[in-house]
mmCIF file of C-alpha atoms in Angstrom:
data_model
loop_
_atom_site.group_PDB
_atom_site.id
_atom_site.type_symbol
_atom_site.label_atom_id
_atom_site.label_comp_id
_atom_site.label_asym_id
_atom_site.label_seq_id
_atom_site.Cartn_x
_atom_site.Cartn_y
_atom_site.Cartn_z
ATOM 1 C CA MET A 1 -53.140 2.489 -1.944
ATOM 2 C CA ASN A 2 -50.888 3.038 0.845
ATOM 3 C CA ARG A 3 -49.046 -0.281 0.148
ATOM 4 C CA LEU A 4 -48.881 0.664 -3.456
ATOM 5 C CA LYS A 5 -47.342 4.062 -2.527
ATOM 6 C CA LEU A 6 -44.586 2.309 -0.284
ATOM 7 C CA LEU A 7 -43.669 -0.209 -3.029
ATOM 8 C CA SER A 8 -43.287 2.426 -5.331
ATOM 9 C CA ALA A 9 -41.308 4.638 -2.789
ATOM 10 C CA ALA A 10 -39.136 1.439 -2.284
ATOM 11 C CA ALA A 11 -38.444 0.781 -5.836
ATOM 12 C CA LEU A 12 -37.527 4.360 -6.444
ATOM 13 C CA SER A 13 -35.124 4.519 -3.692
ATOM 14 C CA ALA A 14 -33.423 1.184 -5.003
ATOM 15 C CA LEU A 15 -32.961 2.955 -8.289
ATOM 16 C CA LEU A 16 -31.526 5.906 -7.135
ATOM 17 C CA LEU A 17 -29.120 4.085 -4.830
ATOM 18 C CA SER A 18 -28.191 1.931 -7.785
ATOM 19 C CA ALA A 19 -27.585 4.937 -9.863
ATOM 20 C CA CYS A 20 -25.194 6.683 -7.052
ATOM 21 C CA ASN A 21 -23.244 3.259 -6.700
ATOM 22 C CA MET A 22 -22.768 3.278 -10.484
ATOM 23 C CA ASP A 23 -21.642 6.953 -10.524
ATOM 24 C CA LYS A 24 -19.374 6.356 -7.587
ATOM 25 C CA ASN A 25 -17.377 3.775 -9.499
ATOM 26 C CA GLN A 26 -17.108 6.040 -12.694
ATOM 27 C CA ALA A 27 -14.072 8.338 -13.123
ATOM 28 C CA ALA A 28 -14.795 12.121 -12.971
ATOM 29 C CA LYS A 29 -15.376 14.152 -16.029
ATOM 30 C CA ASP A 30 -12.661 16.780 -15.220
ATOM 31 C CA PRO A 31 -8.947 15.949 -14.342
ATOM 32 C CA VAL A 32 -8.783 17.611 -10.909
ATOM 33 C CA THR A 33 -11.750 15.518 -9.573
ATOM 34 C CA ALA A 34 -10.412 12.503 -11.162
ATOM 35 C CA ALA A 35 -7.133 12.666 -9.309
ATOM 36 C CA LYS A 36 -8.422 13.773 -6.193
ATOM 37 C CA ASP A 37 -11.051 10.953 -6.145
ATOM 38 C CA LEU A 38 -8.140 8.327 -6.163
ATOM 39 C CA SER A 39 -6.822 9.545 -2.867
ATOM 40 C CA VAL A 40 -10.436 9.802 -1.425
ATOM 41 C CA ALA A 41 -11.133 6.183 -2.403
ATOM 42 C CA LEU A 42 -7.775 5.058 -0.642
ATOM 43 C CA HIS A 43 -8.749 6.945 2.424
ATOM 44 C CA ASP A 44 -12.007 5.548 2.642
ATOM 45 C CA ASN A 45 -10.385 1.923 2.193
ATOM 46 C CA ASP A 46 -12.702 1.675 -0.897
ATOM 47 C CA ILE A 47 -10.321 -0.474 -2.944
ATOM 48 C CA GLY A 48 -13.317 -1.590 -5.081
ATOM 49 C CA ARG A 49 -13.989 2.108 -6.196
ATOM 50 C CA PHE A 50 -10.341 2.828 -6.588
ATOM 51 C CA SER A 51 -10.022 -0.330 -9.044
ATOM 52 C CA HIS A 52 -12.886 0.921 -10.930
ATOM 53 C CA ILE A 53 -11.765 4.779 -11.321
ATOM 54 C CA MET A 54 -8.169 4.042 -12.106
ATOM 55 C CA VAL A 55 -8.795 2.687 -15.492
ATOM 56 C CA PRO A 56 -11.472 2.898 -18.255
ATOM 57 C CA PRO A 57 -14.403 0.488 -17.968
ATOM 58 C CA ASP A 58 -13.013 -1.625 -20.830
ATOM 59 C CA ASP A 59 -9.665 -1.995 -19.018
ATOM 60 C CA TYR A 60 -11.417 -2.960 -15.820
ATOM 61 C CA ALA A 61 -13.363 -5.759 -17.555
ATOM 62 C CA LYS A 62 -10.293 -7.091 -19.029
ATOM 63 C CA LEU A 63 -8.670 -6.935 -15.575
ATOM 64 C CA GLU A 64 -11.743 -8.881 -14.137
ATOM 65 C CA ALA A 65 -11.720 -11.223 -17.047
ATOM 66 C CA ARG A 66 -8.192 -11.971 -16.522
ATOM 67 C CA PHE A 67 -8.637 -12.621 -13.047
ATOM 68 C CA LYS A 68 -11.537 -15.075 -13.382
ATOM 69 C CA ASP A 69 -9.333 -17.023 -16.129
ATOM 70 C CA LYS A 70 -6.428 -17.304 -13.898
ATOM 71 C CA GLN A 71 -8.715 -18.548 -11.115
ATOM 72 C CA SER A 72 -10.430 -20.922 -13.184
ATOM 73 C CA LYS A 73 -7.082 -22.489 -14.105
ATOM 74 C CA GLU A 74 -5.868 -22.937 -10.503
ATOM 75 C CA PRO A 75 -5.958 -26.471 -9.146
ATOM 76 C CA ALA A 76 -7.581 -27.350 -5.969
ATOM 77 C CA PRO A 77 -5.628 -26.839 -2.921
ATOM 78 C CA THR A 78 -3.856 -29.720 -1.456
ATOM 79 C CA ALA A 79 -4.638 -31.031 1.835
ATOM 80 C CA ASP A 80 -1.313 -29.759 3.452
ATOM 81 C CA ALA A 81 -1.960 -26.403 2.029
ATOM 82 C CA SER A 82 -5.258 -26.189 3.365
ATOM 83 C CA LYS A 83 -3.966 -27.274 6.804
ATOM 84 C CA GLN A 84 -1.250 -24.713 6.647
ATOM 85 C CA PHE A 85 -3.742 -21.932 5.844
ATOM 86 C CA ALA A 86 -6.227 -23.148 8.472
ATOM 87 C CA ASP A 87 -3.266 -23.293 11.184
ATOM 88 C CA GLN A 88 -1.916 -19.794 10.385
ATOM 89 C CA LEU A 89 -5.447 -18.213 10.330
ATOM 90 C CA ALA A 90 -6.243 -19.660 13.668
ATOM 91 C CA LYS A 91 -3.239 -17.998 15.068
ATOM 92 C CA PHE A 92 -5.138 -14.818 14.669
ATOM 93 C CA THR A 93 -8.793 -15.980 15.050
ATOM 94 C CA GLU A 94 -8.494 -18.266 18.065
ATOM 95 C CA LYS A 95 -9.420 -17.146 21.585
ATOM 96 C CA GLY A 96 -6.517 -15.255 23.366
ATOM 97 C CA ALA A 97 -4.658 -14.768 20.078
ATOM 98 C CA GLU A 98 -3.410 -11.247 21.014
ATOM 99 C CA ASP A 99 -1.749 -12.493 23.994
ATOM 100 C CA LYS A 100 -0.176 -15.534 22.225
ATOM 101 C CA LEU A 101 0.973 -13.414 19.205
ATOM 102 C CA PHE A 102 2.619 -10.912 21.878
ATOM 103 C CA ALA A 103 4.105 -13.619 23.739
ATOM 104 C CA GLU A 104 5.656 -14.909 20.728
ATOM 105 C CA ILE A 105 7.252 -11.559 19.570
ATOM 106 C CA GLN A 106 8.098 -10.007 22.947
ATOM 107 C CA PRO A 107 11.578 -11.484 23.220
ATOM 108 C CA LYS A 108 12.421 -9.977 19.615
ATOM 109 C CA LEU A 109 11.298 -6.527 20.692
ATOM 110 C CA ALA A 110 14.238 -5.865 22.735
ATOM 111 C CA GLN A 111 16.708 -7.342 20.353
ATOM 112 C CA MET A 112 15.495 -5.296 17.491
ATOM 113 C CA GLY A 113 15.626 -1.872 19.375
ATOM 114 C CA PRO A 114 19.316 -1.127 18.934
ATOM 115 C CA GLN A 115 19.266 -2.513 15.359
ATOM 116 C CA ILE A 116 16.646 -0.267 14.056
ATOM 117 C CA PRO A 117 18.682 2.921 13.268
ATOM 118 C CA MET A 118 21.366 0.910 11.280
ATOM 119 C CA GLY A 119 18.849 -1.027 9.299
ATOM 120 C CA VAL A 120 16.912 2.036 8.386
ATOM 121 C CA ALA A 121 20.080 3.722 7.317
ATOM 122 C CA MET A 122 21.036 1.079 5.146
ATOM 123 C CA MET A 123 17.567 0.519 3.674
ATOM 124 C CA SER A 124 17.379 4.265 3.014
ATOM 125 C CA GLY A 125 20.641 4.333 1.346
ATOM 126 C CA MET A 126 19.722 1.549 -1.006
ATOM 127 C CA LEU A 127 16.442 2.984 -1.865
ATOM 128 C CA GLY A 128 17.991 6.501 -2.247
ATOM 129 C CA GLN A 129 20.562 4.994 -4.707
ATOM 130 C CA GLY A 130 17.836 3.237 -6.787
ATOM 131 C CA ILE A 131 15.817 6.448 -7.042
ATOM 132 C CA GLU A 132 18.795 8.293 -8.261
ATOM 133 C CA GLN A 133 19.676 5.750 -10.790
ATOM 134 C CA ASN A 134 16.013 4.869 -11.993
ATOM 135 C CA PRO A 135 15.946 5.989 -15.863
ATOM 136 C CA LYS A 136 12.295 6.240 -15.857
ATOM 137 C CA TYR A 137 12.114 9.090 -13.024
ATOM 138 C CA SER A 138 12.457 12.777 -14.206
ATOM 139 C CA PRO A 139 14.444 15.052 -12.011
ATOM 140 C CA ALA A 140 10.998 16.364 -10.860
ATOM 141 C CA GLU A 141 10.000 12.865 -9.794
ATOM 142 C CA LYS A 142 13.387 12.089 -8.297
ATOM 143 C CA GLU A 143 13.029 15.040 -5.971
ATOM 144 C CA GLN A 144 9.452 14.061 -4.938
ATOM 145 C CA ALA A 145 10.519 10.369 -4.271
ATOM 146 C CA LYS A 146 13.579 11.546 -2.091
ATOM 147 C CA ALA A 147 11.381 13.714 -0.075
ATOM 148 C CA VAL A 148 8.947 11.149 0.773
ATOM 149 C CA LEU A 149 12.033 8.730 1.417
ATOM 150 C CA THR A 150 13.453 11.286 3.805
ATOM 151 C CA ALA A 151 10.301 11.667 5.598
ATOM 152 C CA VAL A 152 9.923 7.865 6.112
ATOM 153 C CA THR A 153 13.525 7.602 6.935
ATOM 154 C CA LYS A 154 13.132 10.153 9.695
ATOM 155 C CA TRP A 155 9.906 8.588 10.984
ATOM 156 C CA ALA A 156 11.392 4.952 11.085
ATOM 157 C CA THR A 157 14.464 6.276 12.913
ATOM 158 C CA THR A 158 12.843 7.739 15.620
ATOM 159 C CA ALA A 159 9.428 5.786 15.895
ATOM 160 C CA PRO A 160 8.990 3.581 18.979
ATOM 161 C CA LEU A 161 8.896 0.206 16.981
ATOM 162 C CA ALA A 162 10.182 -1.679 19.653
ATOM 163 C CA ASP A 163 7.671 -0.431 22.345
ATOM 164 C CA GLU A 164 5.945 -3.260 23.932
ATOM 165 C CA ALA A 165 2.735 -1.361 24.749
ATOM 166 C CA LYS A 166 2.492 -0.134 21.035
ATOM 167 C CA ALA A 167 3.189 -3.577 19.935
ATOM 168 C CA LYS A 168 0.238 -4.966 21.835
ATOM 169 C CA GLN A 169 -1.900 -2.188 20.469
ATOM 170 C CA ALA A 170 -0.784 -3.164 16.979
ATOM 171 C CA ILE A 171 -1.175 -6.788 17.497
ATOM 172 C CA GLY A 172 -4.908 -6.080 18.635
ATOM 173 C CA ILE A 173 -5.537 -4.204 15.352
ATOM 174 C CA VAL A 174 -4.113 -6.816 13.156
ATOM 175 C CA VAL A 175 -5.938 -9.683 15.097
ATOM 176 C CA ALA A 176 -9.170 -7.737 14.761
ATOM 177 C CA THR A 177 -8.538 -7.027 11.052
ATOM 178 C CA VAL A 178 -7.773 -10.631 10.153
ATOM 179 C CA ARG A 179 -11.326 -11.537 11.993
ATOM 180 C CA ASP A 180 -13.056 -8.879 10.082
ATOM 181 C CA LEU A 181 -11.686 -10.383 6.817
ATOM 182 C CA ASN A 182 -14.074 -13.520 7.574
ATOM 183 C CA LEU A 183 -11.848 -15.957 5.978
ATOM 184 C CA THR A 184 -12.803 -19.652 6.363
ATOM 185 C CA THR A 185 -10.855 -22.012 4.139
ATOM 186 C CA LEU A 186 -8.250 -21.845 1.608
ATOM 187 C CA ASP A 187 -10.624 -23.309 -1.025
ATOM 188 C CA ALA A 188 -13.126 -20.675 -0.300
ATOM 189 C CA ALA A 189 -10.640 -17.786 -0.307
ATOM 190 C CA ASN A 190 -9.494 -19.089 -3.879
ATOM 191 C CA LYS A 191 -13.043 -19.142 -5.254
ATOM 192 C CA MET A 192 -13.911 -15.381 -4.100
ATOM 193 C CA SER A 193 -14.856 -13.103 -6.773
ATOM 194 C CA PHE A 194 -12.949 -10.207 -8.087
ATOM 195 C CA ALA A 195 -15.159 -7.865 -6.150
ATOM 196 C CA GLU A 196 -15.012 -9.603 -2.867
ATOM 197 C CA VAL A 197 -11.276 -9.536 -3.175
ATOM 198 C CA MET A 198 -11.372 -5.839 -3.630
ATOM 199 C CA GLY A 199 -13.588 -5.733 -0.530
ATOM 200 C CA LYS A 200 -11.211 -7.787 1.549
ATOM 201 C CA ALA A 201 -8.182 -5.791 0.278
ATOM 202 C CA GLY A 202 -9.901 -2.605 1.507
ATOM 203 C CA THR A 203 -10.659 -4.310 5.109
ATOM 204 C CA GLY A 204 -6.856 -5.137 4.975
ATOM 205 C CA PHE A 205 -5.645 -1.820 4.176
ATOM 206 C CA GLY A 206 -7.860 -0.122 6.595
ATOM 207 C CA GLY A 207 -6.048 -2.354 9.293
ATOM 208 C CA LEU A 208 -2.670 -1.610 8.014
ATOM 209 C CA LYS A 209 -3.259 2.043 8.193
ATOM 210 C CA LYS A 210 -4.814 1.673 11.876
ATOM 211 C CA ALA A 211 -1.490 -0.332 12.903
ATOM 212 C CA LEU A 212 0.734 2.105 11.321
ATOM 213 C CA ALA A 213 -1.060 5.092 13.090
ATOM 214 C CA VAL A 214 -0.252 3.429 16.361
ATOM 215 C CA TYR A 215 3.482 4.248 15.426
ATOM 216 C CA GLY A 216 2.713 7.797 14.283
ATOM 217 C CA PHE A 217 2.535 7.158 10.708
ATOM 218 C CA ASP A 218 -1.033 8.507 9.803
ATOM 219 C CA ILE A 219 -1.723 7.576 6.291
ATOM 220 C CA ASP A 220 -5.186 8.936 6.329
ATOM 221 C CA GLN A 221 -4.016 12.178 7.547
ATOM 222 C CA SER A 222 -1.716 12.301 4.503
ATOM 223 C CA LEU A 223 -4.653 11.317 2.158
ATOM 224 C CA SER A 224 -6.799 13.785 3.823
ATOM 225 C CA SER A 225 -4.116 16.567 2.911
ATOM 226 C CA VAL A 226 -4.086 16.033 -0.733
ATOM 227 C CA LYS A 227 -4.778 18.888 -2.831
ATOM 228 C CA VAL A 228 -5.141 18.980 -6.457
ATOM 229 C CA ASP A 229 -4.838 21.960 -9.160
ATOM 230 C CA LYS A 230 -5.073 22.045 -12.746
ATOM 231 C CA LYS A 231 -1.543 23.065 -14.465
ATOM 232 C CA SER A 232 -2.676 22.541 -17.891
ATOM 233 C CA GLU A 233 -5.062 20.879 -20.347
ATOM 234 C CA ASP A 234 -4.901 20.261 -24.270
ATOM 235 C CA GLY A 235 -7.581 18.391 -25.884
ATOM 236 C CA ASP A 236 -7.702 14.828 -24.144
ATOM 237 C CA ASN A 237 -4.433 15.339 -22.027
ATOM 238 C CA ALA A 238 -4.052 17.310 -19.054
ATOM 239 C CA VAL A 239 -1.511 17.897 -16.268
ATOM 240 C CA VAL A 240 -2.406 18.359 -12.522
ATOM 241 C CA THR A 241 -0.219 19.359 -9.529
ATOM 242 C CA ILE A 242 -0.958 17.297 -6.661
ATOM 243 C CA SER A 243 0.262 18.374 -3.090
ATOM 244 C CA TYR A 244 0.213 16.685 0.044
ATOM 245 C CA THR A 245 2.032 16.167 3.489
ATOM 246 C CA ILE A 246 3.644 12.819 4.504
ATOM 247 C CA LEU A 247 4.844 12.815 8.166
ATOM 248 C CA GLY A 248 4.675 16.550 8.321
ATOM 249 C CA ALA A 249 6.853 16.955 5.189
ATOM 250 C CA PRO A 250 5.203 18.662 2.099
ATOM 251 C CA VAL A 251 5.468 16.859 -1.312
ATOM 252 C CA THR A 252 4.424 18.196 -4.549
ATOM 253 C CA ALA A 253 4.268 16.462 -7.884
ATOM 254 C CA ASP A 254 3.009 16.829 -11.466
ATOM 255 C CA VAL A 255 0.846 14.114 -12.732
ATOM 256 C CA LYS A 256 -0.304 13.675 -16.378
ATOM 257 C CA MET A 257 -4.003 12.864 -16.850
ATOM 258 C CA VAL A 258 -5.706 11.497 -20.019
ATOM 259 C CA ARG A 259 -9.365 11.585 -21.246
ATOM 260 C CA ARG A 260 -11.010 8.502 -22.277
ATOM 261 C CA ASP A 261 -14.798 8.715 -23.413
ATOM 262 C CA GLY A 262 -15.186 11.821 -21.496
ATOM 263 C CA ARG A 263 -13.691 10.854 -18.184
ATOM 264 C CA TRP A 264 -10.210 11.385 -16.898
ATOM 265 C CA TYR A 265 -7.615 8.816 -15.481
ATOM 266 C CA SER A 266 -3.850 8.944 -14.482
ATOM 267 C CA ALA A 267 -1.840 8.360 -17.872
ATOM 268 C CA ASP A 268 0.795 6.334 -15.784
ATOM 269 C CA LEU A 269 -1.805 3.985 -14.268
ATOM 270 C CA VAL A 270 -3.577 3.585 -17.619
ATOM 271 C CA LYS A 271 -0.397 2.676 -19.394
ATOM 272 C CA SER A 272 0.672 0.357 -16.710
ATOM 273 C CA VAL A 273 -2.396 -1.520 -16.660
ATOM 274 C CA GLU A 274 -2.678 -1.788 -20.414
ATOM 275 C CA ASP A 275 0.995 -2.695 -20.718
ATOM 276 C CA SER A 276 0.078 -5.579 -18.248
ATOM 277 C CA LEU A 277 -2.973 -6.751 -20.045
ATOM 278 C CA SER A 278 -1.286 -6.565 -23.404
ATOM 279 C CA GLY A 279 1.987 -8.524 -22.068
ATOM 280 C CA LYS A 280 4.304 -5.791 -22.324
ATOM 281 C CA ALA A 281 5.049 -5.789 -18.629
ATOM 282 C CA ASP A 282 6.105 -9.476 -18.935
ATOM 283 C CA ASP A 283 8.785 -8.479 -21.244
ATOM 284 C CA ALA A 284 10.177 -5.673 -18.816
ATOM 285 C CA ALA A 285 13.232 -6.200 -16.885
ATOM 286 C CA PRO A 286 12.562 -7.865 -13.532
ATOM 287 C CA ALA A 287 14.472 -5.074 -11.477
ATOM 288 C CA ALA A 288 12.466 -2.158 -13.237
ATOM 289 C CA ALA A 289 11.065 0.001 -10.628
ATOM 290 C CA PRO A 290 7.654 1.545 -10.577
ATOM 291 C CA GLU A 291 6.879 5.145 -11.242
ATOM 292 C CA ALA A 292 7.129 7.622 -8.809
ATOM 293 C CA PRO A 293 3.887 7.638 -6.461
ATOM 294 C CA VAL A 294 1.794 10.845 -6.506
ATOM 295 C CA ALA A 295 -0.461 10.265 -3.465
ATOM 296 C CA PRO A 296 0.790 9.414 -0.020
ATOM 297 C CA ASP A 297 1.274 6.000 0.663
ATOM 298 C CA ALA A 298 -1.144 4.624 -1.832
ATOM 299 C CA ALA A 299 1.688 1.887 -2.364
ATOM 300 C CA ALA A 300 0.804 0.684 1.090
ATOM 301 C CA ALA A 301 -2.611 -0.726 -0.135
ATOM 302 C CA PRO A 302 -2.870 -4.392 0.620
ATOM 303 C CA ASP A 303 -2.126 -7.443 -1.357
ATOM 304 C CA ALA A 304 -5.117 -9.011 -2.681
ATOM 305 C CA SER A 305 -3.596 -12.076 -4.190
ATOM 306 C CA GLY A 306 -5.074 -14.301 -1.413
ATOM 307 C CA ALA A 307 -7.757 -15.444 -3.653
ATOM 308 C CA GLY A 308 -6.459 -17.575 -6.260
ATOM 309 C CA ASP A 309 -3.724 -15.829 -8.222
ATOM 310 C CA ALA A 310 -5.108 -12.404 -8.543
ATOM 311 C CA ASN A 311 -1.650 -11.118 -9.141
ATOM 312 C CA GLY A 312 -1.525 -8.124 -7.169
ATOM 313 C CA GLN A 313 -2.029 -4.967 -4.875
ATOM 314 C CA ALA A 314 -3.707 -1.743 -4.970
ATOM 315 C CA PRO A 315 -1.674 0.619 -6.733
ATOM 316 C CA ALA A 316 -0.347 4.152 -6.059
ATOM 317 C CA VAL A 317 -2.469 7.120 -6.957
ATOM 318 C CA GLY A 318 -0.452 8.172 -9.805
ATOM 319 C CA SER A 319 1.282 5.192 -10.912
ATOM 320 C CA LEU A 320 1.140 1.264 -10.939
ATOM 321 C CA PRO A 321 4.033 -1.141 -10.721
ATOM 322 C CA GLU A 322 4.433 -3.058 -13.824
ATOM 323 C CA ASP A 323 2.497 -6.218 -14.295
ATOM 324 C CA GLN A 324 0.385 -5.592 -11.220
ATOM 325 C CA SER A 325 -3.381 -5.922 -11.423
ATOM 326 C CA PRO A 326 -5.664 -4.029 -8.999
ATOM 327 C CA ALA A 327 -5.782 -4.451 -5.855
ATOM 328 C CA SER A 328 -3.110 -5.178 -8.704
ATOM 329 C CA ASP A 329 -5.272 -5.680 -11.779
ATOM 330 C CA ALA A 330 -7.860 -3.861 -10.246
ATOM 331 C CA GLY A 331 -10.576 4.600 -9.017
ATOM 332 C CA GLY A 332 -15.427 9.683 -9.161
ATOM 333 C CA ASN A 333 -17.617 12.073 -9.491
ATOM 334 C CA ASN A 334 -19.406 13.547 -12.509
#
């Protein structure tokens, strides 16, 4: 009798856990929670969840199917490619990798120090011009993008990017992250499932955030600061106001949300993904810029294209660069 009770309890627990996981991977039924959940998923390095809640289930299924289709058409890696992959992987996984990598970049640190301010200024100028000239950006989006650019430029100009102690610390994080990916061979990497790629992307994103935090760029702090308020709602359309701080600078943006089958999604994300699925993104101009992001540093999410041609990286919370699948093609609660 006790054994039967234990089995029943175990079965019930399994069902509850399964239900919780299914609910976690569904977008919320109100626009505020749906928008907030995207930043929470990124904060938690849960790219798998992000990829689910950023688009309706039908679109997610199509993204996964496209991934599998491209994967099935990939030829087996050549011996040279496999060896190159193994050699590069060994640089991060072999014993003493941290010291060897530091010895490799140490001479470059002193050289790059004086060049950083000029390089940052040039890059900032180019990006600022691109923002100003982008016809897709509304005046409000341009102001938001420029506020983010100003904050990042200020950080990059003053951050100790050439500091040897911090470089050692960052290298240690990168090495640990690569080891945590548990990659083996190029062929095995190319055969990973869509869900596995999303998992690896989350691991990589977490490592990236830790490495940037060494230099004072705390992405998790920015993601934790995200606040969402409903501005308007009309039928299946709504607008939410998202506020956050990035490197101490306040940023605010209005984001359009759309309801599909009772659940809410970023209208820009859905449009970008559906355009990509329909082939419209392939017809866009190569230089077309992505929509303005609405959550801090979501665009820094890691590239998941290591498994076959996954074609992408994790998108920003409110937008997705054209023709990119979650963790390109690849975002709540009830």
